[in-house]
Amino acid sequence: AQSVTQLGSHVSVSEGALVLLRCNYSSSVPPYLFWYVQYPNQGLQLLLKYTSAATLVKGINGFEAEFKKSETSFHLTKPSAHMSDAAEYFCAVNGGSNYKLTFGKGTLLTVNP
Amino acid sequence: DAGVIQSPRHEVTEMGQEVTLRCKPISGHNSLFWYRQTMMRGLELLIYFNNNVPIDDSGMPEDRFSAKMPNASFSTLKIQPSEPRDSAVYFCASGGSGRGQETQYFGPGTRLLVL
């Protein structure tokens, strides 16, 4: 079985501040992990993914995430928030199934000027 | 590549009417997924196809929902008859299959409103 918990359904930061979106997973096998972003009225766009190579993964738009097996975490960070980062972010896990991604409930990021 | 294409982008219909949503996956992808997104339930997987064959339809809400994939480049999700509680955004996603190819690429969605 696999599951994802995103801590905080809503995160608000000031422009230029650090962005930290938390994701914890459970998986019975070494997982593949994903972060997707959804802008208003759009589909989900892949930000980055971890597939058992480097534990620090860099994605688009300056985001990165670090896989920490001991903490079963895959938190998403960005050093300096931009207004254009305002969106909903979803963490997802694939824990061995050949197709199924299990998504978290999402975190809505608000960036204040 | 044009990405996953969905049509229509918006659909407004009356309760009891038939609704057909369409999806064209990315060329070369052999997995196709239909999702439904609502505020209450978040993102739900409805059905998964691999090589045009339905593999897992356990997420399909009830018999009013049906999905087909007649060929590798086209899929439909049909609701008949539609009900107001079916109002949601429906996403189609495509990807590879097998370990290491799990990345799913999403279409822009169809926003369905059933009055």
PDB file of C-alpha atoms in Angstrom:
ATOM      1  CA  ALA A   1       0.000   0.000   0.000  1.00  0.00           C
ATOM      2  CA  GLN A   2       1.133   3.534  -0.619  1.00  0.00           C
ATOM      3  CA  SER A   3      -0.043   6.876   0.667  1.00  0.00           C
ATOM      4  CA  VAL A   4       0.915  10.533   0.694  1.00  0.00           C
ATOM      5  CA  THR A   5       0.352  13.180   3.342  1.00  0.00           C
ATOM      6  CA  GLN A   6       0.809  16.824   2.524  1.00  0.00           C
ATOM      7  CA  LEU A   7       1.104  18.883   5.674  1.00  0.00           C
ATOM      8  CA  GLY A   8      -0.775  22.118   5.359  1.00  0.00           C
ATOM      9  CA  SER A   9      -3.562  22.585   2.866  1.00  0.00           C
ATOM     10  CA  HIS A  10      -2.656  26.263   2.538  1.00  0.00           C
ATOM     11  CA  VAL A  11       0.755  27.937   2.773  1.00  0.00           C
ATOM     12  CA  SER A  12       1.211  31.679   2.506  1.00  0.00           C
ATOM     13  CA  VAL A  13       4.597  33.353   1.966  1.00  0.00           C
ATOM     14  CA  SER A  14       5.861  36.771   1.045  1.00  0.00           C
ATOM     15  CA  GLU A  15       7.483  37.414  -2.287  1.00  0.00           C
ATOM     16  CA  GLY A  16      11.194  36.648  -1.974  1.00  0.00           C
ATOM     17  CA  ALA A  17      10.748  34.352   1.007  1.00  0.00           C
ATOM     18  CA  LEU A  18      11.597  30.677   1.211  1.00  0.00           C
ATOM     19  CA  VAL A  19       8.943  28.265   0.012  1.00  0.00           C
ATOM     20  CA  LEU A  20       8.660  24.951   1.883  1.00  0.00           C
ATOM     21  CA  LEU A  21       5.881  22.524   1.053  1.00  0.00           C
ATOM     22  CA  ARG A  22       5.866  19.313   3.051  1.00  0.00           C
ATOM     23  CA  CYS A  23       5.189  15.816   1.815  1.00  0.00           C
ATOM     24  CA  ASN A  24       5.463  12.528   3.670  1.00  0.00           C
ATOM     25  CA  TYR A  25       4.846   9.186   2.044  1.00  0.00           C
ATOM     26  CA  SER A  26       4.451   5.565   2.910  1.00  0.00           C
ATOM     27  CA  SER A  27       5.382   2.759   0.593  1.00  0.00           C
ATOM     28  CA  SER A  28       6.175  -0.898   0.996  1.00  0.00           C
ATOM     29  CA  VAL A  29       8.873  -0.720  -1.677  1.00  0.00           C
ATOM     30  CA  PRO A  30      11.390   1.946  -2.683  1.00  0.00           C
ATOM     31  CA  PRO A  31       9.188   4.655  -4.090  1.00  0.00           C
ATOM     32  CA  TYR A  32       9.237   6.968  -7.021  1.00  0.00           C
ATOM     33  CA  LEU A  33       8.052  10.401  -5.939  1.00  0.00           C
ATOM     34  CA  PHE A  34       6.641  13.331  -7.861  1.00  0.00           C
ATOM     35  CA  TRP A  35       5.636  16.934  -7.400  1.00  0.00           C
ATOM     36  CA  TYR A  36       3.053  18.437  -9.715  1.00  0.00           C
ATOM     37  CA  VAL A  37       1.835  22.034  -9.910  1.00  0.00           C
ATOM     38  CA  GLN A  38      -1.627  23.142 -10.942  1.00  0.00           C
ATOM     39  CA  TYR A  39      -2.244  26.730 -11.952  1.00  0.00           C
ATOM     40  CA  PRO A  40      -5.821  28.011 -11.918  1.00  0.00           C
ATOM     41  CA  ASN A  41      -8.004  26.424 -14.569  1.00  0.00           C
ATOM     42  CA  GLN A  42      -5.170  24.269 -15.875  1.00  0.00           C
ATOM     43  CA  GLY A  43      -4.088  20.661 -15.692  1.00  0.00           C
ATOM     44  CA  LEU A  44      -1.336  19.272 -13.509  1.00  0.00           C
ATOM     45  CA  GLN A  45       2.193  19.968 -14.697  1.00  0.00           C
ATOM     46  CA  LEU A  46       5.181  17.894 -13.616  1.00  0.00           C
ATOM     47  CA  LEU A  47       7.609  19.921 -11.494  1.00  0.00           C
ATOM     48  CA  LEU A  48      10.121  17.224 -10.656  1.00  0.00           C
ATOM     49  CA  LYS A  49      10.473  13.551  -9.860  1.00  0.00           C
ATOM     50  CA  TYR A  50      12.663  11.244  -7.799  1.00  0.00           C
ATOM     51  CA  THR A  51      13.438   7.874  -9.313  1.00  0.00           C
ATOM     52  CA  SER A  52      16.149   6.475  -7.039  1.00  0.00           C
ATOM     53  CA  ALA A  53      19.079   8.404  -8.456  1.00  0.00           C
ATOM     54  CA  ALA A  54      20.303  11.565  -6.686  1.00  0.00           C
ATOM     55  CA  THR A  55      18.358  12.314  -3.527  1.00  0.00           C
ATOM     56  CA  LEU A  56      18.303  16.043  -4.263  1.00  0.00           C
ATOM     57  CA  VAL A  57      16.174  16.607  -7.309  1.00  0.00           C
ATOM     58  CA  LYS A  58      16.000  19.851  -9.228  1.00  0.00           C
ATOM     59  CA  GLY A  59      12.911  20.770 -11.177  1.00  0.00           C
ATOM     60  CA  ILE A  60      11.506  23.563 -13.230  1.00  0.00           C
ATOM     61  CA  ASN A  61      11.024  27.157 -12.086  1.00  0.00           C
ATOM     62  CA  GLY A  62      13.765  26.932  -9.451  1.00  0.00           C
ATOM     63  CA  PHE A  63      12.097  24.276  -7.317  1.00  0.00           C
ATOM     64  CA  GLU A  64      13.898  21.350  -5.779  1.00  0.00           C
ATOM     65  CA  ALA A  65      13.051  18.493  -3.457  1.00  0.00           C
ATOM     66  CA  GLU A  66      15.093  16.198  -1.288  1.00  0.00           C
ATOM     67  CA  PHE A  67      14.287  12.543  -0.753  1.00  0.00           C
ATOM     68  CA  LYS A  68      14.936  11.520   2.855  1.00  0.00           C
ATOM     69  CA  LYS A  69      14.328   7.844   3.353  1.00  0.00           C
ATOM     70  CA  SER A  70      14.808   7.947   7.124  1.00  0.00           C
ATOM     71  CA  GLU A  71      12.102  10.560   7.423  1.00  0.00           C
ATOM     72  CA  THR A  72       9.925   9.205   4.573  1.00  0.00           C
ATOM     73  CA  SER A  73       9.770  12.748   3.302  1.00  0.00           C
ATOM     74  CA  PHE A  74      10.018  14.519  -0.027  1.00  0.00           C
ATOM     75  CA  HIS A  75       9.616  18.197   0.800  1.00  0.00           C
ATOM     76  CA  LEU A  76       9.538  20.812  -1.962  1.00  0.00           C
ATOM     77  CA  THR A  77      11.537  24.020  -1.608  1.00  0.00           C
ATOM     78  CA  LYS A  78      12.351  27.180  -3.477  1.00  0.00           C
ATOM     79  CA  PRO A  79      14.755  29.783  -2.065  1.00  0.00           C
ATOM     80  CA  SER A  80      12.818  32.838  -3.197  1.00  0.00           C
ATOM     81  CA  ALA A  81       9.118  32.915  -3.981  1.00  0.00           C
ATOM     82  CA  HIS A  82       7.746  34.741  -7.003  1.00  0.00           C
ATOM     83  CA  MET A  83       4.213  35.903  -7.504  1.00  0.00           C
ATOM     84  CA  SER A  84       3.962  33.499 -10.416  1.00  0.00           C
ATOM     85  CA  ASP A  85       4.498  30.545  -8.035  1.00  0.00           C
ATOM     86  CA  ALA A  86       0.997  30.952  -6.638  1.00  0.00           C
ATOM     87  CA  ALA A  87      -0.710  27.674  -7.453  1.00  0.00           C
ATOM     88  CA  GLU A  88      -1.704  24.352  -5.961  1.00  0.00           C
ATOM     89  CA  TYR A  89       1.009  21.755  -5.503  1.00  0.00           C
ATOM     90  CA  PHE A  90       0.503  18.006  -5.376  1.00  0.00           C
ATOM     91  CA  CYS A  91       2.872  15.357  -4.126  1.00  0.00           C
ATOM     92  CA  ALA A  92       2.459  11.847  -5.536  1.00  0.00           C
ATOM     93  CA  VAL A  93       4.019   8.436  -4.946  1.00  0.00           C
ATOM     94  CA  ASN A  94       4.412   5.297  -6.965  1.00  0.00           C
ATOM     95  CA  GLY A  95       5.335   2.465  -4.659  1.00  0.00           C
ATOM     96  CA  GLY A  96       5.890  -0.405  -7.004  1.00  0.00           C
ATOM     97  CA  SER A  97       2.712  -0.585  -8.999  1.00  0.00           C
ATOM     98  CA  ASN A  98       3.457  -0.278 -12.664  1.00  0.00           C
ATOM     99  CA  TYR A  99       1.002   2.509 -13.162  1.00  0.00           C
ATOM    100  CA  LYS A 100      -0.805   3.941 -10.198  1.00  0.00           C
ATOM    101  CA  LEU A 101       0.183   7.266  -8.686  1.00  0.00           C
ATOM    102  CA  THR A 102      -1.278   8.092  -5.299  1.00  0.00           C
ATOM    103  CA  PHE A 103      -1.726  11.840  -4.898  1.00  0.00           C
ATOM    104  CA  GLY A 104      -1.804  13.945  -1.779  1.00  0.00           C
ATOM    105  CA  LYS A 105      -4.677  16.344  -1.206  1.00  0.00           C
ATOM    106  CA  GLY A 106      -2.663  19.293  -2.396  1.00  0.00           C
ATOM    107  CA  THR A 107      -1.226  22.461  -0.870  1.00  0.00           C
ATOM    108  CA  LEU A 108      -2.383  25.844  -2.070  1.00  0.00           C
ATOM    109  CA  LEU A 109       0.513  28.299  -2.155  1.00  0.00           C
ATOM    110  CA  THR A 110      -0.278  31.989  -1.866  1.00  0.00           C
ATOM    111  CA  VAL A 111       2.473  34.553  -2.512  1.00  0.00           C
ATOM    112  CA  ASN A 112       1.946  37.991  -1.008  1.00  0.00           C
ATOM    113  CA  PRO A 113       3.565  41.105  -2.472  1.00  0.00           C
TER     114      PRO A 113
ATOM    115  CA  ASP B   1       4.468  17.436 -29.123  1.00  0.00           C
ATOM    116  CA  ALA B   2       1.068  18.989 -28.504  1.00  0.00           C
ATOM    117  CA  GLY B   3       0.633  17.247 -25.180  1.00  0.00           C
ATOM    118  CA  VAL B   4      -2.550  15.579 -24.052  1.00  0.00           C
ATOM    119  CA  ILE B   5      -5.553  17.075 -25.792  1.00  0.00           C
ATOM    120  CA  GLN B   6      -9.000  17.143 -24.241  1.00  0.00           C
ATOM    121  CA  SER B   7     -12.309  18.335 -25.607  1.00  0.00           C
ATOM    122  CA  PRO B   8     -14.480  20.088 -24.873  1.00  0.00           C
ATOM    123  CA  ARG B   9     -12.770  22.377 -22.386  1.00  0.00           C
ATOM    124  CA  HIS B  10     -16.091  23.403 -20.878  1.00  0.00           C
ATOM    125  CA  GLU B  11     -19.433  21.646 -20.906  1.00  0.00           C
ATOM    126  CA  VAL B  12     -22.708  22.796 -19.429  1.00  0.00           C
ATOM    127  CA  THR B  13     -25.602  20.385 -19.621  1.00  0.00           C
ATOM    128  CA  GLU B  14     -28.863  19.586 -17.945  1.00  0.00           C
ATOM    129  CA  MET B  15     -29.489  16.709 -15.622  1.00  0.00           C
ATOM    130  CA  GLY B  16     -30.359  13.559 -17.507  1.00  0.00           C
ATOM    131  CA  GLN B  17     -28.413  14.401 -20.621  1.00  0.00           C
ATOM    132  CA  GLU B  18     -25.583  12.325 -22.006  1.00  0.00           C
ATOM    133  CA  VAL B  19     -22.112  13.811 -21.763  1.00  0.00           C
ATOM    134  CA  THR B  20     -19.087  12.623 -23.737  1.00  0.00           C
ATOM    135  CA  LEU B  21     -15.588  13.770 -22.906  1.00  0.00           C
ATOM    136  CA  ARG B  22     -12.742  13.143 -25.314  1.00  0.00           C
ATOM    137  CA  CYS B  23      -9.020  12.657 -24.953  1.00  0.00           C
ATOM    138  CA  LYS B  24      -6.078  12.306 -27.296  1.00  0.00           C
ATOM    139  CA  PRO B  25      -2.987  11.042 -25.453  1.00  0.00           C
ATOM    140  CA  ILE B  26       0.596  11.888 -26.264  1.00  0.00           C
ATOM    141  CA  SER B  27       1.801   9.857 -29.218  1.00  0.00           C
ATOM    142  CA  GLY B  28       3.778   6.798 -28.135  1.00  0.00           C
ATOM    143  CA  HIS B  29       2.297   6.631 -24.662  1.00  0.00           C
ATOM    144  CA  ASN B  30       0.598   3.346 -23.907  1.00  0.00           C
ATOM    145  CA  SER B  31      -1.067   4.230 -20.617  1.00  0.00           C
ATOM    146  CA  LEU B  32      -4.099   6.467 -20.288  1.00  0.00           C
ATOM    147  CA  PHE B  33      -5.862   7.645 -17.154  1.00  0.00           C
ATOM    148  CA  TRP B  34      -9.113   9.455 -16.455  1.00  0.00           C
ATOM    149  CA  TYR B  35      -9.317  11.499 -13.259  1.00  0.00           C
ATOM    150  CA  ARG B  36     -12.005  13.577 -11.638  1.00  0.00           C
ATOM    151  CA  GLN B  37     -11.204  16.582  -9.454  1.00  0.00           C
ATOM    152  CA  THR B  38     -13.601  18.199  -7.017  1.00  0.00           C
ATOM    153  CA  MET B  39     -13.136  20.428  -4.009  1.00  0.00           C
ATOM    154  CA  MET B  40     -14.615  17.822  -1.709  1.00  0.00           C
ATOM    155  CA  ARG B  41     -12.775  14.719  -2.897  1.00  0.00           C
ATOM    156  CA  GLY B  42      -9.684  16.111  -4.561  1.00  0.00           C
ATOM    157  CA  LEU B  43      -8.156  14.136  -7.410  1.00  0.00           C
ATOM    158  CA  GLU B  44      -9.703  10.705  -7.990  1.00  0.00           C
ATOM    159  CA  LEU B  45      -8.529   8.082 -10.470  1.00  0.00           C
ATOM    160  CA  LEU B  46     -11.543   6.806 -12.391  1.00  0.00           C
ATOM    161  CA  ILE B  47     -10.039   4.336 -14.841  1.00  0.00           C
ATOM    162  CA  TYR B  48      -6.714   3.240 -16.263  1.00  0.00           C
ATOM    163  CA  PHE B  49      -6.020   1.811 -19.728  1.00  0.00           C
ATOM    164  CA  ASN B  50      -2.874   0.052 -20.830  1.00  0.00           C
ATOM    165  CA  ASN B  51      -2.400  -0.650 -24.530  1.00  0.00           C
ATOM    166  CA  ASN B  52      -6.061   0.346 -25.071  1.00  0.00           C
ATOM    167  CA  VAL B  53      -7.319  -2.244 -22.578  1.00  0.00           C
ATOM    168  CA  PRO B  54      -9.082  -1.182 -19.360  1.00  0.00           C
ATOM    169  CA  ILE B  55      -6.976  -2.486 -16.502  1.00  0.00           C
ATOM    170  CA  ASP B  56      -8.503  -0.874 -13.455  1.00  0.00           C
ATOM    171  CA  ASP B  57     -11.947   0.704 -13.402  1.00  0.00           C
ATOM    172  CA  SER B  58     -12.472   0.454  -9.669  1.00  0.00           C
ATOM    173  CA  GLY B  59     -12.708   4.211  -9.406  1.00  0.00           C
ATOM    174  CA  MET B  60     -15.633   4.561 -11.787  1.00  0.00           C
ATOM    175  CA  PRO B  61     -18.443   5.873  -9.590  1.00  0.00           C
ATOM    176  CA  GLU B  62     -21.327   3.844 -10.948  1.00  0.00           C
ATOM    177  CA  ASP B  63     -22.861   2.355 -14.043  1.00  0.00           C
ATOM    178  CA  ARG B  64     -23.703   5.766 -15.402  1.00  0.00           C
ATOM    179  CA  PHE B  65     -20.031   6.184 -16.199  1.00  0.00           C
ATOM    180  CA  SER B  66     -18.306   4.334 -19.018  1.00  0.00           C
ATOM    181  CA  ALA B  67     -14.972   4.732 -20.769  1.00  0.00           C
ATOM    182  CA  LYS B  68     -13.591   3.403 -24.007  1.00  0.00           C
ATOM    183  CA  MET B  69     -10.306   3.471 -25.818  1.00  0.00           C
ATOM    184  CA  PRO B  70     -10.898   2.217 -29.366  1.00  0.00           C
ATOM    185  CA  ASN B  71      -7.329   2.936 -30.444  1.00  0.00           C
ATOM    186  CA  ALA B  72      -4.044   4.248 -29.133  1.00  0.00           C
ATOM    187  CA  SER B  73      -4.828   7.842 -29.971  1.00  0.00           C
ATOM    188  CA  PHE B  74      -8.346   8.314 -28.649  1.00  0.00           C
ATOM    189  CA  SER B  75     -10.408   7.735 -25.529  1.00  0.00           C
ATOM    190  CA  THR B  76     -13.842   8.776 -24.353  1.00  0.00           C
ATOM    191  CA  LEU B  77     -15.490   9.078 -20.971  1.00  0.00           C
ATOM    192  CA  LYS B  78     -19.267   9.019 -21.116  1.00  0.00           C
ATOM    193  CA  ILE B  79     -21.794   9.879 -18.447  1.00  0.00           C
ATOM    194  CA  GLN B  80     -25.365   8.800 -19.117  1.00  0.00           C
ATOM    195  CA  PRO B  81     -27.546  10.083 -17.589  1.00  0.00           C
ATOM    196  CA  SER B  82     -25.695  12.976 -16.014  1.00  0.00           C
ATOM    197  CA  GLU B  83     -26.494  14.288 -12.546  1.00  0.00           C
ATOM    198  CA  PRO B  84     -25.592  17.547 -10.781  1.00  0.00           C
ATOM    199  CA  ARG B  85     -23.172  15.676  -8.504  1.00  0.00           C
ATOM    200  CA  ASP B  86     -21.113  14.803 -11.576  1.00  0.00           C
ATOM    201  CA  SER B  87     -20.085  18.448 -11.855  1.00  0.00           C
ATOM    202  CA  ALA B  88     -16.298  18.461 -11.657  1.00  0.00           C
ATOM    203  CA  VAL B  89     -13.155  18.891 -13.693  1.00  0.00           C
ATOM    204  CA  TYR B  90     -12.252  15.740 -15.591  1.00  0.00           C
ATOM    205  CA  PHE B  91      -8.637  15.189 -16.528  1.00  0.00           C
ATOM    206  CA  CYS B  92      -7.080  12.789 -18.938  1.00  0.00           C
ATOM    207  CA  ALA B  93      -3.429  11.839 -18.471  1.00  0.00           C
ATOM    208  CA  SER B  94      -1.078   9.633 -20.435  1.00  0.00           C
ATOM    209  CA  GLY B  95       2.259   8.005 -19.772  1.00  0.00           C
ATOM    210  CA  GLY B  96       4.428   4.991 -20.248  1.00  0.00           C
ATOM    211  CA  SER B  97       4.101   1.745 -18.371  1.00  0.00           C
ATOM    212  CA  GLY B  98       6.498  -0.363 -16.438  1.00  0.00           C
ATOM    213  CA  ARG B  99       8.931   0.615 -13.755  1.00  0.00           C
ATOM    214  CA  GLY B 100      10.589   3.891 -14.497  1.00  0.00           C
ATOM    215  CA  GLN B 101       7.887   5.177 -16.811  1.00  0.00           C
ATOM    216  CA  GLU B 102       5.285   6.182 -14.283  1.00  0.00           C
ATOM    217  CA  THR B 103       5.320   9.882 -15.059  1.00  0.00           C
ATOM    218  CA  GLN B 104       1.863  10.964 -16.077  1.00  0.00           C
ATOM    219  CA  TYR B 105       1.246  13.961 -18.299  1.00  0.00           C
ATOM    220  CA  PHE B 106      -2.042  15.709 -17.826  1.00  0.00           C
ATOM    221  CA  GLY B 107      -4.348  17.409 -20.263  1.00  0.00           C
ATOM    222  CA  PRO B 108      -5.942  20.788 -19.528  1.00  0.00           C
ATOM    223  CA  GLY B 109      -9.160  19.193 -18.310  1.00  0.00           C
ATOM    224  CA  THR B 110     -12.849  19.451 -19.102  1.00  0.00           C
ATOM    225  CA  ARG B 111     -14.868  21.545 -16.703  1.00  0.00           C
ATOM    226  CA  LEU B 112     -18.324  19.948 -16.492  1.00  0.00           C
ATOM    227  CA  LEU B 113     -21.346  21.619 -14.990  1.00  0.00           C
ATOM    228  CA  VAL B 114     -24.580  19.640 -14.763  1.00  0.00           C
ATOM    229  CA  LEU B 115     -27.598  21.786 -13.964  1.00  0.00           C
TER     230      LEU B 115
END
